[in-house]
mmCIF file of N, CA and C in Angstrom:
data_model
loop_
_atom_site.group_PDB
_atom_site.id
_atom_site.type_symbol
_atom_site.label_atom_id
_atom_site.label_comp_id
_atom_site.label_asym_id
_atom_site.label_seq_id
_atom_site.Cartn_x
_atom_site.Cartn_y
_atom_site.Cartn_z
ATOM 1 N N UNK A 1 -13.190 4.514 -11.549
ATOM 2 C CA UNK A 1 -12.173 4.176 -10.567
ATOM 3 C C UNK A 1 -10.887 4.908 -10.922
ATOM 4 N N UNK A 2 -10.237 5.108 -9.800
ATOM 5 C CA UNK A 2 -8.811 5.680 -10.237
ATOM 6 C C UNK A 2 -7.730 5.235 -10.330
ATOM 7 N N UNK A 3 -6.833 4.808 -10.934
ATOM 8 C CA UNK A 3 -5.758 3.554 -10.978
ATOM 9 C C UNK A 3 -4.280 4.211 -10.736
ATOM 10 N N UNK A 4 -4.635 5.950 -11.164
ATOM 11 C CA UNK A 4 -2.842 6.502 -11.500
ATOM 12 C C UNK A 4 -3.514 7.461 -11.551
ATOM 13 N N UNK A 5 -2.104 7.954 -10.733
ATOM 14 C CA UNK A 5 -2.346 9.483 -10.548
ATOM 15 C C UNK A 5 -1.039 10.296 -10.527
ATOM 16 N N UNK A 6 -0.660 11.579 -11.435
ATOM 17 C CA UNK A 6 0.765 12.379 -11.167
ATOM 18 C C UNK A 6 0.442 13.642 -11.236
ATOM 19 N N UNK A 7 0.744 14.144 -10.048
ATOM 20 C CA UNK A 7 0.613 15.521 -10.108
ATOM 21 C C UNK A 7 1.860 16.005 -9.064
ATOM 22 N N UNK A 8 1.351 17.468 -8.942
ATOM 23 C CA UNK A 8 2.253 17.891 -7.562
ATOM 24 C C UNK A 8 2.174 17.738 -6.292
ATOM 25 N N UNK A 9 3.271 17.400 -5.518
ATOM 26 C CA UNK A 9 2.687 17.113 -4.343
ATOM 27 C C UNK A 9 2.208 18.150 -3.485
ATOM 28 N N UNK A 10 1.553 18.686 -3.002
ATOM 29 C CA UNK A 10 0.963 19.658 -2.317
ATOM 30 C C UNK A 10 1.441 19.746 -0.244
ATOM 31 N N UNK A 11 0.998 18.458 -0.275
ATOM 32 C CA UNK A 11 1.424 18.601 1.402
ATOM 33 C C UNK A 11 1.973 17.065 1.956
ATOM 34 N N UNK A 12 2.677 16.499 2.508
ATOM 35 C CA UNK A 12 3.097 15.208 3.012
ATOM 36 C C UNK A 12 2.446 15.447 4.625
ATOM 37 N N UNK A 13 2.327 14.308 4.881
ATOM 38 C CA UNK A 13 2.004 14.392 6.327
ATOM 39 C C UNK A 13 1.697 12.357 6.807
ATOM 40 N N UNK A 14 2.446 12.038 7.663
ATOM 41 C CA UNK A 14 1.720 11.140 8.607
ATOM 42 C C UNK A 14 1.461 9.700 7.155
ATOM 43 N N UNK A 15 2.123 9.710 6.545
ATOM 44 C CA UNK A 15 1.761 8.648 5.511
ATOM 45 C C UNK A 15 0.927 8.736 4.678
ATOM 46 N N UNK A 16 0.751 10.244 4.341
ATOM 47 C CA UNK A 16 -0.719 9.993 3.654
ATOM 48 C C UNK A 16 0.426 12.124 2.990
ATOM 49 N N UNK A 17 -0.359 11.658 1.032
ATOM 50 C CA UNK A 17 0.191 13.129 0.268
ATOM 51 C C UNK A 17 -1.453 13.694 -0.690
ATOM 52 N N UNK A 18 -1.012 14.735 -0.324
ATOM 53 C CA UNK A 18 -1.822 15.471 -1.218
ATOM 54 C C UNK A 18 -1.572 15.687 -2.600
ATOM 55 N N UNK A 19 -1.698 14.754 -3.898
ATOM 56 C CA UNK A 19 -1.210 15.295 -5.408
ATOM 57 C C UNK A 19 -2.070 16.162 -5.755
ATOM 58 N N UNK A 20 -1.761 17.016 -6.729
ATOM 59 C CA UNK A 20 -2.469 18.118 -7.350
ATOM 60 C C UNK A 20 -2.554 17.339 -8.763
ATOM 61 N N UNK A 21 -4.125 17.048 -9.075
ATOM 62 C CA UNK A 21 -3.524 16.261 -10.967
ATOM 63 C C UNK A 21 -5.162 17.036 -11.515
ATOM 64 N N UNK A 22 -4.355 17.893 -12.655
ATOM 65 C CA UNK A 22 -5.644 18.415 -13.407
ATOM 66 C C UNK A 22 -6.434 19.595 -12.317
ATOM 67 N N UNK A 23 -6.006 20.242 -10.973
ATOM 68 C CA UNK A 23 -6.635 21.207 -10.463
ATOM 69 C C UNK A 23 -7.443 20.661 -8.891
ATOM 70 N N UNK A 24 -7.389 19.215 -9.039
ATOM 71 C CA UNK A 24 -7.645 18.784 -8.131
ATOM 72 C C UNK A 24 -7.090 17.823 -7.230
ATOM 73 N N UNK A 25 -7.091 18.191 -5.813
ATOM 74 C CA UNK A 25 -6.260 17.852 -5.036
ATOM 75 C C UNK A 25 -6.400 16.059 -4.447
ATOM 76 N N UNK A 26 -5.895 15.423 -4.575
ATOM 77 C CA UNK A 26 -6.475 13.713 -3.876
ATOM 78 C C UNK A 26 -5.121 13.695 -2.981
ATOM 79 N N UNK A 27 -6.071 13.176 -1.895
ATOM 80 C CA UNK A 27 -5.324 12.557 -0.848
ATOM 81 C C UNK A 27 -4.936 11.174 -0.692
ATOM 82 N N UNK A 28 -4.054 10.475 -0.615
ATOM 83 C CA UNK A 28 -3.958 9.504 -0.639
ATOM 84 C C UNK A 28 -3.088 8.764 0.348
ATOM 85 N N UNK A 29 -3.134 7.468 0.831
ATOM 86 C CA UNK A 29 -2.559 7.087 1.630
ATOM 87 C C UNK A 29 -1.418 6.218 1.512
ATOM 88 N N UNK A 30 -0.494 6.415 2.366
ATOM 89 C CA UNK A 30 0.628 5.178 2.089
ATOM 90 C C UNK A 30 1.142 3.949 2.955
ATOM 91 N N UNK A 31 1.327 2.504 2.333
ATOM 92 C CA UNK A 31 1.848 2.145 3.615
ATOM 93 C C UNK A 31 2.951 2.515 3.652
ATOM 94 N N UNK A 32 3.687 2.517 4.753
ATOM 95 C CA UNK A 32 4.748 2.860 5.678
ATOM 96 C C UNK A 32 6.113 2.479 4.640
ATOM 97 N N UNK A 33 6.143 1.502 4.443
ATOM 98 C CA UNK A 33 6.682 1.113 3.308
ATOM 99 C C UNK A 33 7.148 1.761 2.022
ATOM 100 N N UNK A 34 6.234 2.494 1.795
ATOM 101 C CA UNK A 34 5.726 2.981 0.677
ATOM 102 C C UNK A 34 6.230 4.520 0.997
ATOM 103 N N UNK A 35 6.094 4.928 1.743
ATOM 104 C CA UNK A 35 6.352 6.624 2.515
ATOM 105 C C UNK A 35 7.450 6.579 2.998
ATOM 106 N N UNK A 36 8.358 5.566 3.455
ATOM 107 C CA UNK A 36 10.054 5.616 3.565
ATOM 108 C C UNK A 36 10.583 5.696 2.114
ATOM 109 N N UNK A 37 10.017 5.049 1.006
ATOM 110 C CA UNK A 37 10.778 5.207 0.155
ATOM 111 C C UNK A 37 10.512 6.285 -0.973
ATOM 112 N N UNK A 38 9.224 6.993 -0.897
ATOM 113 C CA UNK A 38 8.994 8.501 -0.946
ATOM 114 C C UNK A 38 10.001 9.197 -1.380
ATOM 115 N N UNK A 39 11.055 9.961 -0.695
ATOM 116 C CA UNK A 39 11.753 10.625 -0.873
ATOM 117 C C UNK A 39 12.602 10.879 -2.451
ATOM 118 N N UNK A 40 12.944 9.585 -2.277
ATOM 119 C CA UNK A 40 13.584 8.719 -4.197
ATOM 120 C C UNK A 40 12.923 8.926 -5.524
ATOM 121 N N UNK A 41 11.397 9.431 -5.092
ATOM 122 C CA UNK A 41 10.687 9.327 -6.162
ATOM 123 C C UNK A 41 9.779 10.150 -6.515
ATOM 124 N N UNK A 42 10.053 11.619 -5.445
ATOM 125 C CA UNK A 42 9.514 12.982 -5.799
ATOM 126 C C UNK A 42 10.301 13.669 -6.885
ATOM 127 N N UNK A 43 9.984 14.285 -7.814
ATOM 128 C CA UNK A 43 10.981 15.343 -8.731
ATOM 129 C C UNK A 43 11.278 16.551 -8.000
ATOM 130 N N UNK A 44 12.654 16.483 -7.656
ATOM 131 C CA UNK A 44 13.183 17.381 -6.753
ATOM 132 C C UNK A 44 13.032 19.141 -7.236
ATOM 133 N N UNK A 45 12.689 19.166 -8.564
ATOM 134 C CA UNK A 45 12.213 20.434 -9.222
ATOM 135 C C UNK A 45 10.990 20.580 -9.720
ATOM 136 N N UNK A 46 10.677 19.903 -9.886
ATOM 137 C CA UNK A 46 9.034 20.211 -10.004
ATOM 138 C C UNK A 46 7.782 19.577 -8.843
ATOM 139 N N UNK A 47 8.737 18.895 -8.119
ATOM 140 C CA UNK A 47 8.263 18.563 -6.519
ATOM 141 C C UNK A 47 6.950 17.583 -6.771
ATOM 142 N N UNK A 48 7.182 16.661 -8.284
ATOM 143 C CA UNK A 48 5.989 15.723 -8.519
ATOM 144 C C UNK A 48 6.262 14.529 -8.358
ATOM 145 N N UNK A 49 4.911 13.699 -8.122
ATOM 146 C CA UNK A 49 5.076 12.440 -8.086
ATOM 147 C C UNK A 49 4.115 11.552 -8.870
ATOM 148 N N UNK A 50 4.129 10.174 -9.047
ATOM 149 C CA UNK A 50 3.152 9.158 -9.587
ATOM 150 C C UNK A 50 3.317 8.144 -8.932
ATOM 151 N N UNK A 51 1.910 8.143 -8.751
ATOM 152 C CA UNK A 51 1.471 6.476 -7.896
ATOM 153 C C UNK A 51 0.376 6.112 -8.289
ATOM 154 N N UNK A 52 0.842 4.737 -8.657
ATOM 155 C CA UNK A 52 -0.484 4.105 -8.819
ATOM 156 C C UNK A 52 -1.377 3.637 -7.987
ATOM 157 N N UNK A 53 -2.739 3.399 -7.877
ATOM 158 C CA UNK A 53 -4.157 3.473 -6.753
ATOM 159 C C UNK A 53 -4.603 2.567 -6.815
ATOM 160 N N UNK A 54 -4.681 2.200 -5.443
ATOM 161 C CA UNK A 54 -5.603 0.979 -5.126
ATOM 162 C C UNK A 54 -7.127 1.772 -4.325
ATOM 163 N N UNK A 55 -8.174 1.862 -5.136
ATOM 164 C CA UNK A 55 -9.498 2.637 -4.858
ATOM 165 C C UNK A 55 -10.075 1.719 -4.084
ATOM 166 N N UNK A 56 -10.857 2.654 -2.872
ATOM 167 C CA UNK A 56 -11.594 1.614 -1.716
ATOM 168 C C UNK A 56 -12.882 2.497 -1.484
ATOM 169 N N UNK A 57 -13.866 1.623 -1.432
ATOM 170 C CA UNK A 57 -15.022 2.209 -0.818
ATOM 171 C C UNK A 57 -15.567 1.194 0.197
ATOM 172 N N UNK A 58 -16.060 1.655 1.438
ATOM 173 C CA UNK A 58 -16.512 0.546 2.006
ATOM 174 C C UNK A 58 -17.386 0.594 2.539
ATOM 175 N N UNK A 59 -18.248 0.143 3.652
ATOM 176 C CA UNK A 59 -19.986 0.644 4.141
ATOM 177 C C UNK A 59 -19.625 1.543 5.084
ATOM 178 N N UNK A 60 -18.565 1.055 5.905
ATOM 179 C CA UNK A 60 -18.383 1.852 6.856
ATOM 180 C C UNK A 60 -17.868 3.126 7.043
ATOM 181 N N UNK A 61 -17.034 3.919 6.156
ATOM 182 C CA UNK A 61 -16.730 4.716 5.487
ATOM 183 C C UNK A 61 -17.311 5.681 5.001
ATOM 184 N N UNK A 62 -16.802 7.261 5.327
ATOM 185 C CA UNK A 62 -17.683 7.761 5.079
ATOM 186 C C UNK A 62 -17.063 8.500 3.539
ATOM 187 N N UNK A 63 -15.751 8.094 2.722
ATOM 188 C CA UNK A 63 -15.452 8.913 1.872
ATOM 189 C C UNK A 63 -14.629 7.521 1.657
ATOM 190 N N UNK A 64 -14.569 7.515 0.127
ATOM 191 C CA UNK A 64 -13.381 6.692 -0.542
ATOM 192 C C UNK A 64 -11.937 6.518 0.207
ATOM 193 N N UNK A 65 -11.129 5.617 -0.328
ATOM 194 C CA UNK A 65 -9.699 5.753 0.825
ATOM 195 C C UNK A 65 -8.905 5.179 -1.153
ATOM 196 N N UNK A 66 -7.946 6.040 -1.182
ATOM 197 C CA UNK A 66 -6.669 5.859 -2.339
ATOM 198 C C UNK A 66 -5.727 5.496 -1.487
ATOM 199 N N UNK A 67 -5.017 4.616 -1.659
ATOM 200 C CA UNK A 67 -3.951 3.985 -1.246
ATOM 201 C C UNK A 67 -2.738 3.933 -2.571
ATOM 202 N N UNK A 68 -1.412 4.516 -2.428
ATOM 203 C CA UNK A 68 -0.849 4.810 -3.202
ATOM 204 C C UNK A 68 0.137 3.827 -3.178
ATOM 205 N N UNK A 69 0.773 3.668 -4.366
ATOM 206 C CA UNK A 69 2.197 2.766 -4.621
ATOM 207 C C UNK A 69 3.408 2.940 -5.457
ATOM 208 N N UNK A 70 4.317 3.021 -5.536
ATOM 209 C CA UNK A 70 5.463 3.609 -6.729
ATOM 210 C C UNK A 70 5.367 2.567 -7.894
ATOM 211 N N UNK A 71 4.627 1.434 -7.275
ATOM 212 C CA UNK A 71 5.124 0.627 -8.880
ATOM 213 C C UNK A 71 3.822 -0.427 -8.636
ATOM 214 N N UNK A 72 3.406 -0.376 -9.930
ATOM 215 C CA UNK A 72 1.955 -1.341 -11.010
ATOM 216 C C UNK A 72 2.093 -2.541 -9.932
ATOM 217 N N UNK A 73 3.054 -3.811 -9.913
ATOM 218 C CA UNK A 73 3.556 -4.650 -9.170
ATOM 219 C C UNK A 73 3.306 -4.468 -7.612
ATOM 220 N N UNK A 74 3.349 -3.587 -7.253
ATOM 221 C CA UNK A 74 3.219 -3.276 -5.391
ATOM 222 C C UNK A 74 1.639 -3.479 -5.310
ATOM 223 N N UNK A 75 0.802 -2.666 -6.132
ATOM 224 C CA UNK A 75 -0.635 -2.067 -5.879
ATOM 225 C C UNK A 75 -1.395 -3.639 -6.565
ATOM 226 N N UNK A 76 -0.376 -3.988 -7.495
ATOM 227 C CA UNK A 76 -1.455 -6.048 -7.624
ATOM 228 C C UNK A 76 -1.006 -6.501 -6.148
ATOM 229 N N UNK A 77 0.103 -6.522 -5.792
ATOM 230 C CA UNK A 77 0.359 -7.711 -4.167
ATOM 231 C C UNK A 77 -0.807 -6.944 -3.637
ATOM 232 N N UNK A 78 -1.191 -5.676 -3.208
ATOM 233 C CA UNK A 78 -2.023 -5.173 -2.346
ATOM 234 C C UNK A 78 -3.089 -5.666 -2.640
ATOM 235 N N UNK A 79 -3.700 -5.677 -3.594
ATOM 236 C CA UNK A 79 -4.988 -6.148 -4.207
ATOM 237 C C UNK A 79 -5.151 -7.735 -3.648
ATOM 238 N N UNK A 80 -4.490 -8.457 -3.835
ATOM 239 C CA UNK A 80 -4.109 -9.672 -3.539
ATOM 240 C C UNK A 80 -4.021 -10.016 -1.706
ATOM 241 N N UNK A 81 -3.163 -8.996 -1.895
ATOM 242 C CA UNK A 81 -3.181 -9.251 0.134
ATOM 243 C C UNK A 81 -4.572 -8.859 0.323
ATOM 244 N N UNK A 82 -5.080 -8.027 0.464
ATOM 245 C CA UNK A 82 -6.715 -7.776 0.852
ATOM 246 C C UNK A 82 -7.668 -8.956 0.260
ATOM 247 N N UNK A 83 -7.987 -9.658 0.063
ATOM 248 C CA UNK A 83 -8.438 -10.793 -0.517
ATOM 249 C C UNK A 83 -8.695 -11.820 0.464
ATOM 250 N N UNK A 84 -7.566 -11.887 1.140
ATOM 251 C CA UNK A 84 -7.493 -12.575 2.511
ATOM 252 C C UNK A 84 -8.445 -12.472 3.324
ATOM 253 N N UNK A 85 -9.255 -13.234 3.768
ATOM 254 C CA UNK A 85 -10.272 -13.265 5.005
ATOM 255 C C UNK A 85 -10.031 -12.387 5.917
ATOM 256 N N UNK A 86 -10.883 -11.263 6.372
ATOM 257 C CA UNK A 86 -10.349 -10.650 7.561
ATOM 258 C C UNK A 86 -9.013 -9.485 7.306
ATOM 259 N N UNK A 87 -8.816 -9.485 6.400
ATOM 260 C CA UNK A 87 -7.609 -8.510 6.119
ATOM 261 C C UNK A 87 -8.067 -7.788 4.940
ATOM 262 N N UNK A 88 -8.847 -6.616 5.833
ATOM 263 C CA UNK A 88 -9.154 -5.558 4.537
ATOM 264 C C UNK A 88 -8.279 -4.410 3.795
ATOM 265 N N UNK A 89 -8.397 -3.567 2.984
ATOM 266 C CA UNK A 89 -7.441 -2.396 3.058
ATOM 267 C C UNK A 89 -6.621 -1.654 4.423
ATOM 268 N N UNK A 90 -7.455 -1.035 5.686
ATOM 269 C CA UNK A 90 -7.214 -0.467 6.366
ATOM 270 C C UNK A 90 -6.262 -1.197 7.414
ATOM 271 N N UNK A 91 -6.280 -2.841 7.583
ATOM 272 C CA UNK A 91 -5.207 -3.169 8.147
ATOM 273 C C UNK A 91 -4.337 -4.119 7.433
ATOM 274 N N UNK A 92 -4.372 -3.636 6.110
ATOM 275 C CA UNK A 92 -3.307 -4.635 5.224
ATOM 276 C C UNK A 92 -2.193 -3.130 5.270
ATOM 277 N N UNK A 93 -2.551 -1.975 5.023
ATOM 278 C CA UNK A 93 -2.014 -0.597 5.130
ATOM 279 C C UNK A 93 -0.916 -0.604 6.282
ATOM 280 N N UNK A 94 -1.824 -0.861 7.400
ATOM 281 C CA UNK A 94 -1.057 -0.906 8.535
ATOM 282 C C UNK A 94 0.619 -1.732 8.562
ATOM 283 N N UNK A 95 -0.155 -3.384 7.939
ATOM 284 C CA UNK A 95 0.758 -4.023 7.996
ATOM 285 C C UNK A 95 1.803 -4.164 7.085
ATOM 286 N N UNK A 96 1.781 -3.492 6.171
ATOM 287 C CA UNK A 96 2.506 -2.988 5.105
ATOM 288 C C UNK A 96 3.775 -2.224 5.855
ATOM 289 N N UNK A 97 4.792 -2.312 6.470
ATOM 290 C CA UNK A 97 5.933 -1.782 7.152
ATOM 291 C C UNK A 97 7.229 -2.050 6.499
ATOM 292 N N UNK A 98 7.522 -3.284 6.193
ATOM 293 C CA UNK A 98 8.436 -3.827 5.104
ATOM 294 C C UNK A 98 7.773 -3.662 3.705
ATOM 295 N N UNK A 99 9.534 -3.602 3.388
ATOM 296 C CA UNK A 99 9.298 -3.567 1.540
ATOM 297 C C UNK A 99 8.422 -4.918 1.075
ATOM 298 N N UNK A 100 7.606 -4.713 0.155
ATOM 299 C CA UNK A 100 6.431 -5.419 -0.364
ATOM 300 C C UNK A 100 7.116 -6.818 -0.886
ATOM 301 N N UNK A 101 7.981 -6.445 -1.087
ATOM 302 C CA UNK A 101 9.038 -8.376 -2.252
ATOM 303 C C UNK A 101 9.523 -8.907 -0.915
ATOM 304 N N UNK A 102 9.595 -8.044 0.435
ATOM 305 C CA UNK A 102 9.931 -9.248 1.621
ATOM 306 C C UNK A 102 8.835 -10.098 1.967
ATOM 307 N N UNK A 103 7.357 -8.962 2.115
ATOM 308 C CA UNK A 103 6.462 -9.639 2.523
ATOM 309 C C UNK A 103 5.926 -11.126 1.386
ATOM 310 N N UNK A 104 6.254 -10.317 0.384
ATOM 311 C CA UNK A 104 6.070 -11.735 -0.904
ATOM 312 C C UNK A 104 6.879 -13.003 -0.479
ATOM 313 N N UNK A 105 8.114 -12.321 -0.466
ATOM 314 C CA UNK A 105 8.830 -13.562 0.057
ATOM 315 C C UNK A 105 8.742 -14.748 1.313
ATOM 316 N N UNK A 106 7.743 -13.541 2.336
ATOM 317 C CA UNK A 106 7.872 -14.655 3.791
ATOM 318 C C UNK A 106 6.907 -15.574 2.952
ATOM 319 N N UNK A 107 6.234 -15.066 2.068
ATOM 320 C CA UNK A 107 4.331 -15.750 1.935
ATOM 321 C C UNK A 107 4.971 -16.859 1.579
ATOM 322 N N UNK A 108 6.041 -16.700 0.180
ATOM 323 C CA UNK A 108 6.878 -18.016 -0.389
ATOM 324 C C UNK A 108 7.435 -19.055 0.523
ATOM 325 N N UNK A 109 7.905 -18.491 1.464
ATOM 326 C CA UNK A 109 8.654 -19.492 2.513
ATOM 327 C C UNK A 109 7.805 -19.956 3.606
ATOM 328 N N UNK A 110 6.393 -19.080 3.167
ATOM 329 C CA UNK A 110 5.745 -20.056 4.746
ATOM 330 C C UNK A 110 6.187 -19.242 6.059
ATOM 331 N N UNK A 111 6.733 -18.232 6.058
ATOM 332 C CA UNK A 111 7.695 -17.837 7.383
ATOM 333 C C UNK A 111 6.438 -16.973 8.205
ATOM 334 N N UNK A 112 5.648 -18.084 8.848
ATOM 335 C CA UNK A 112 4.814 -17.285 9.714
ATOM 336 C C UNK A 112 5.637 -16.277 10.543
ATOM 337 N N UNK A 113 7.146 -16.576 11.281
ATOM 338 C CA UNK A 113 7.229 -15.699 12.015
ATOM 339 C C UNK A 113 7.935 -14.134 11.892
ATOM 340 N N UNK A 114 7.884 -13.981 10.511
ATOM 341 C CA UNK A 114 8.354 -12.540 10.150
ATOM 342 C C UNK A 114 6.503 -12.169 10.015
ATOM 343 N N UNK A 115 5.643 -13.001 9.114
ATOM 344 C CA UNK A 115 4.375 -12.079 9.018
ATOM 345 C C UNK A 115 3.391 -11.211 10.328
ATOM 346 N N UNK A 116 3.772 -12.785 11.354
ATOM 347 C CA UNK A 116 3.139 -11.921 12.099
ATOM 348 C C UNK A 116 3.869 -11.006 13.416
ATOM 349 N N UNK A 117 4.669 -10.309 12.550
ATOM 350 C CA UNK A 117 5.583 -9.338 13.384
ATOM 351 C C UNK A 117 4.967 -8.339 12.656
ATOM 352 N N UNK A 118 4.234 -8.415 11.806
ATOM 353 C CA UNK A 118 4.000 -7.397 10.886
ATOM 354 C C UNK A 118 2.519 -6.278 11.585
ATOM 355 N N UNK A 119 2.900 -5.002 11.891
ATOM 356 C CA UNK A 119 1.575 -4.673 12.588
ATOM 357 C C UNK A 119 -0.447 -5.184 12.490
ATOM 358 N N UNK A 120 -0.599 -5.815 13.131
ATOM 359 C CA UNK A 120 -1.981 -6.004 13.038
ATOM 360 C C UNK A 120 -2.182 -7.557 12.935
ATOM 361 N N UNK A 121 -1.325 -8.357 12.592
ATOM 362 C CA UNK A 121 -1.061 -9.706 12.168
ATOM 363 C C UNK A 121 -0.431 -10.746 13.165
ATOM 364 N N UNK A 122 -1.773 -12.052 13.246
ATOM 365 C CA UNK A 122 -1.074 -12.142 14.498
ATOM 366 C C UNK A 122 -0.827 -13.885 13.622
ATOM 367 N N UNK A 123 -0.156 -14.637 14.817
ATOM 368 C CA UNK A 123 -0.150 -15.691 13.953
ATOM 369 C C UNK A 123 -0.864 -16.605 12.847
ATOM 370 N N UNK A 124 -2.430 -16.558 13.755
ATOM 371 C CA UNK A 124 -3.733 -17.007 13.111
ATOM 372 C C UNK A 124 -4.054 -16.107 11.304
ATOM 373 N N UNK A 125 -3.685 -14.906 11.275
ATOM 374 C CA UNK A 125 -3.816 -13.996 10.380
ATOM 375 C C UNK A 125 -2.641 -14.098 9.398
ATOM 376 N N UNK A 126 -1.401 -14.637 10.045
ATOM 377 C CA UNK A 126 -0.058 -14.862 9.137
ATOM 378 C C UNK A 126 -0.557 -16.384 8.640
ATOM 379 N N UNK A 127 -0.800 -17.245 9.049
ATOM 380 C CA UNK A 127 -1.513 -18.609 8.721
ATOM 381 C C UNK A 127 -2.797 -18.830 7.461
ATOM 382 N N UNK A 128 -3.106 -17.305 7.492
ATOM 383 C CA UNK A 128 -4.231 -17.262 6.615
ATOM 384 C C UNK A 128 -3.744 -16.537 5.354
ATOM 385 N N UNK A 129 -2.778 -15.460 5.705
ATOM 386 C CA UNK A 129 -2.166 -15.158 4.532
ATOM 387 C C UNK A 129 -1.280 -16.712 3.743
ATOM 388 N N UNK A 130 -0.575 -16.937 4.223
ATOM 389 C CA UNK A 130 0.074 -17.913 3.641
ATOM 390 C C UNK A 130 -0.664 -19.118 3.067
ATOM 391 N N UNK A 131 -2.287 -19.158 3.659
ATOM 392 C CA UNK A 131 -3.259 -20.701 2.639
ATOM 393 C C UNK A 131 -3.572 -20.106 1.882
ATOM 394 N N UNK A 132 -4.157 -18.448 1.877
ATOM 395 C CA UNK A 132 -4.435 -17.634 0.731
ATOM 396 C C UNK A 132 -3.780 -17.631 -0.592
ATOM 397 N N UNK A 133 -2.539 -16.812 0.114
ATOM 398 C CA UNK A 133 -1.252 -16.648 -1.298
ATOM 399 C C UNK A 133 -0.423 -17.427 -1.640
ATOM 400 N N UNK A 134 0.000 -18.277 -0.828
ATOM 401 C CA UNK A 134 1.082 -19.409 -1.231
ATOM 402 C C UNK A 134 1.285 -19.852 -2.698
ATOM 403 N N UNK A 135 2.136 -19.592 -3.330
ATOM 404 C CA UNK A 135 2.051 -19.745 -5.035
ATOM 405 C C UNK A 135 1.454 -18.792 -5.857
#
């Protein structure tokens, strides 16, 4: 499995970077979240980055999916949010739009109505995050 990865970045595009680590190129994806705050955390001279990986394989799928994060802490909530009934990688990604310590926070407060503002999440799905994670 792959947990961390730093190399160069090769190409940005659409939420999703190409690192170069060791000669080979991985693509990886970001939530939205995660790709606004991008910018802060490329080396502006050697044009590198590190993120740590949340590795997915699934049936339906025809190639692995890396999902990237700036910090150890972001990529456990992710792990954690996917756990949830019905909320796999591909639309926990989605709903990933806010910074990750807000979404922690609605879970703390119960605040169904920020979660399910969150793309893909509707109340029934904000209701399930919150019996899931609560505490």
């Amino acid at each position: 499995m792959i947990a961390y990865l730093r190399g160069r970045v090769l190409a940005e595009r659409d939420n999703v970077v190409v690192l170069e680590c060791g000669g080979v190129g991985y693509e990886v994806v970001l939530p939205d979240a995660v790709a606004k705050a991008l910018p802060a955390h490329v080396d502006p001279e050697l044009h590198t980055l590190a993120l740590y990986i949340s590795y997915h394989v699934t049936a339906n799928q025809l190639k692995p999916v890396l999902v990237g994060f700036l910090r150890q802490v972001e990529r456990e909530f992710f792990e954690r949010f996917i756990t949830v009934d019905g909320l796999g990688p591909a639309k926990a990604i989605r709903a990933m739009t806010r910074p990750i310590h807000d979404i922690a926070d609605a879970i703390e407060r119960k605040d169904v109505a920020f979660l399910k503002r969150l793309p893909g999440l509707g109340e029934r799905s904000a209701e399930k995050v919150i019996a899931s994670l609560h505490g």
